[in-house]
mmCIF file of C-alpha atoms in Angstrom:
data_model
loop_
_atom_site.group_PDB
_atom_site.id
_atom_site.type_symbol
_atom_site.label_atom_id
_atom_site.label_comp_id
_atom_site.label_asym_id
_atom_site.label_seq_id
_atom_site.Cartn_x
_atom_site.Cartn_y
_atom_site.Cartn_z
ATOM 1 C CA MET A 1 -13.126 -8.061 4.303
ATOM 2 C CA ASP A 2 -10.993 -10.980 3.189
ATOM 3 C CA TRP A 3 -7.557 -11.437 4.731
ATOM 4 C CA HIS A 4 -4.811 -12.844 2.507
ATOM 5 C CA LYS A 5 -1.548 -14.270 3.779
ATOM 6 C CA VAL A 6 1.208 -12.671 1.695
ATOM 7 C CA ALA A 7 4.367 -13.788 3.518
ATOM 8 C CA GLU A 8 5.596 -15.913 6.395
ATOM 9 C CA SER A 9 7.411 -12.876 7.821
ATOM 10 C CA ILE A 10 8.406 -9.321 6.908
ATOM 11 C CA HIS A 11 11.829 -10.666 5.892
ATOM 12 C CA GLU A 12 10.315 -12.407 2.850
ATOM 13 C CA PHE A 13 9.516 -9.104 1.140
ATOM 14 C CA ASN A 14 12.052 -8.205 -1.528
ATOM 15 C CA PHE A 15 12.439 -4.528 -0.639
ATOM 16 C CA GLN A 16 14.304 -2.324 -3.111
ATOM 17 C CA GLU A 17 16.810 0.308 -1.967
ATOM 18 C CA ASN A 18 13.875 2.733 -1.610
ATOM 19 C CA ASN A 19 12.232 0.425 0.992
ATOM 20 C CA MET A 20 9.349 -0.497 -1.308
ATOM 21 C CA CYS A 21 8.295 -3.586 -3.200
ATOM 22 C CA VAL A 22 5.302 -4.850 -5.168
ATOM 23 C CA ILE A 23 3.302 -7.978 -4.463
ATOM 24 C CA SER A 24 0.332 -9.598 -6.172
ATOM 25 C CA VAL A 25 -2.653 -10.623 -4.096
ATOM 26 C CA ALA A 26 -6.271 -11.321 -5.095
ATOM 27 C CA ASP A 27 -5.534 -10.356 -8.717
ATOM 28 C CA LYS A 28 -4.205 -6.948 -7.612
ATOM 29 C CA LYS A 29 -0.754 -5.429 -7.588
ATOM 30 C CA ILE A 30 -0.131 -3.793 -4.225
ATOM 31 C CA SER A 31 2.808 -1.683 -3.112
ATOM 32 C CA ILE A 32 4.420 -2.388 0.232
ATOM 33 C CA GLY A 33 6.399 0.333 1.995
ATOM 34 C CA LEU A 34 8.739 0.026 4.961
ATOM 35 C CA PHE A 35 9.340 3.031 7.197
ATOM 36 C CA ASP A 36 10.500 3.227 10.794
ATOM 37 C CA ASN A 37 10.213 -0.578 11.174
ATOM 38 C CA LYS A 38 6.530 -0.506 10.136
ATOM 39 C CA ILE A 39 5.049 -1.860 6.916
ATOM 40 C CA PHE A 40 2.262 -0.275 4.909
ATOM 41 C CA ALA A 41 0.185 -1.506 1.966
ATOM 42 C CA PHE A 42 -1.170 0.846 -0.687
ATOM 43 C CA SER A 43 -2.108 1.108 -4.364
ATOM 44 C CA TYR A 44 0.364 0.147 -7.042
ATOM 45 C CA LYS A 45 -0.322 3.333 -9.028
ATOM 46 C CA CYS A 46 -0.683 6.992 -8.102
ATOM 47 C CA PRO A 47 -4.315 8.190 -8.278
ATOM 48 C CA HIS A 48 -3.243 11.328 -10.162
ATOM 49 C CA ALA A 49 -1.317 10.171 -13.240
ATOM 50 C CA SER A 50 -0.864 6.423 -12.650
ATOM 51 C CA GLY A 51 2.829 6.627 -11.795
ATOM 52 C CA ILE A 52 4.209 3.373 -10.399
ATOM 53 C CA LEU A 53 4.639 4.244 -6.730
ATOM 54 C CA SER A 54 7.285 1.611 -6.034
ATOM 55 C CA ASN A 55 9.509 3.518 -8.489
ATOM 56 C CA GLY A 56 9.265 6.585 -6.244
ATOM 57 C CA TRP A 57 10.624 6.984 -2.743
ATOM 58 C CA ILE A 58 9.650 7.418 0.879
ATOM 59 C CA ASP A 59 10.459 10.859 2.269
ATOM 60 C CA ASN A 60 11.949 11.499 5.705
ATOM 61 C CA THR A 61 8.483 11.856 7.283
ATOM 62 C CA GLY A 62 7.187 8.525 5.966
ATOM 63 C CA ASN A 63 5.186 9.659 2.940
ATOM 64 C CA VAL A 64 5.386 7.831 -0.367
ATOM 65 C CA VAL A 65 6.368 10.168 -3.212
ATOM 66 C CA CYS A 66 5.171 9.506 -6.764
ATOM 67 C CA PRO A 67 8.039 9.552 -9.286
ATOM 68 C CA VAL A 68 5.966 11.316 -11.978
ATOM 69 C CA HIS A 69 4.805 14.600 -10.411
ATOM 70 C CA ARG A 70 6.142 14.139 -6.858
ATOM 71 C CA TYR A 71 2.755 14.059 -5.207
ATOM 72 C CA LYS A 72 3.110 12.837 -1.614
ATOM 73 C CA PHE A 73 0.765 10.486 0.196
ATOM 74 C CA CYS A 74 0.630 9.287 3.791
ATOM 75 C CA MET A 75 1.178 5.520 3.651
ATOM 76 C CA GLU A 76 -0.989 5.011 6.726
ATOM 77 C CA ASN A 77 -4.230 6.722 5.645
ATOM 78 C CA GLY A 78 -3.713 7.630 1.960
ATOM 79 C CA ARG A 79 -4.142 11.367 2.485
ATOM 80 C CA ASN A 80 -2.420 13.553 -0.105
ATOM 81 C CA VAL A 81 -0.081 15.670 2.011
ATOM 82 C CA SER A 82 1.098 17.900 -0.843
ATOM 83 C CA GLY A 83 -2.348 19.514 -1.114
ATOM 84 C CA GLU A 84 -3.739 18.323 -4.442
ATOM 85 C CA GLY A 85 -6.825 16.605 -3.002
ATOM 86 C CA TYR A 86 -6.207 13.047 -4.225
ATOM 87 C CA TYR A 87 -6.429 10.018 -1.958
ATOM 88 C CA LEU A 88 -4.300 6.917 -2.229
ATOM 89 C CA LYS A 89 -6.032 3.586 -1.611
ATOM 90 C CA THR A 90 -4.512 1.904 1.423
ATOM 91 C CA PHE A 91 -4.958 -1.635 2.676
ATOM 92 C CA PRO A 92 -4.853 -2.894 6.261
ATOM 93 C CA ILE A 93 -1.777 -5.019 6.891
ATOM 94 C CA GLU A 94 -1.135 -7.159 9.956
ATOM 95 C CA ILE A 95 1.860 -9.069 11.188
ATOM 96 C CA ARG A 96 0.494 -12.134 12.953
ATOM 97 C CA GLU A 97 2.186 -15.092 14.633
ATOM 98 C CA ASN A 98 1.774 -17.195 11.498
ATOM 99 C CA GLY A 99 2.547 -14.586 8.823
ATOM 100 C CA VAL A 100 1.836 -11.230 7.221
ATOM 101 C CA TYR A 101 -1.738 -10.578 6.072
ATOM 102 C CA ILE A 102 -3.367 -7.920 3.899
ATOM 103 C CA GLY A 103 -7.079 -7.145 4.100
ATOM 104 C CA ILE A 104 -8.948 -6.598 0.845
ATOM 105 C CA GLU A 105 -12.593 -5.620 0.686
ATOM 106 C CA ASN A 106 -14.752 -8.289 -0.840
ATOM 107 C CA LYS A 107 -16.808 -6.267 -3.293
ATOM 108 C CA ASN A 108 -19.623 -7.832 -5.203
ATOM 109 C CA PHE A 109 -22.979 -6.740 -6.514
ATOM 110 C CA PHE A 110 -24.647 -7.107 -3.094
ATOM 111 C CA SER A 111 -21.852 -5.676 -0.933
ATOM 112 C CA PHE A 112 -23.871 -2.496 -0.326
ATOM 113 C CA LEU A 113 -26.275 -4.532 1.824
ATOM 114 C CA LYS A 114 -25.343 -4.507 5.511
ATOM 115 C CA ILE A 115 -26.860 -7.821 6.579
#
């Protein structure tokens, strides 16, 4: 896994009124959600119909809600909590002394080898 510094602090994120924003890291767009003073990183698009998740909202239990069909996903583990069976890709995010980091799997042709 490669760790990418995405901000000096949580205050650098340009959160919208819905407590979400989008960043670009390692040639990917990633959504960032803020709930209960915790930040979460997850896919830019919904796995069901490719709705832009940052255009949705975070419900009162901390799930991100897709604006297209209102599918709900846990921002922590990606589980679809509205029962449709889809999973949202999530990314580990850490607040360290020197900044905010997101972990992205380094996938290449040989990544299946556990050396």
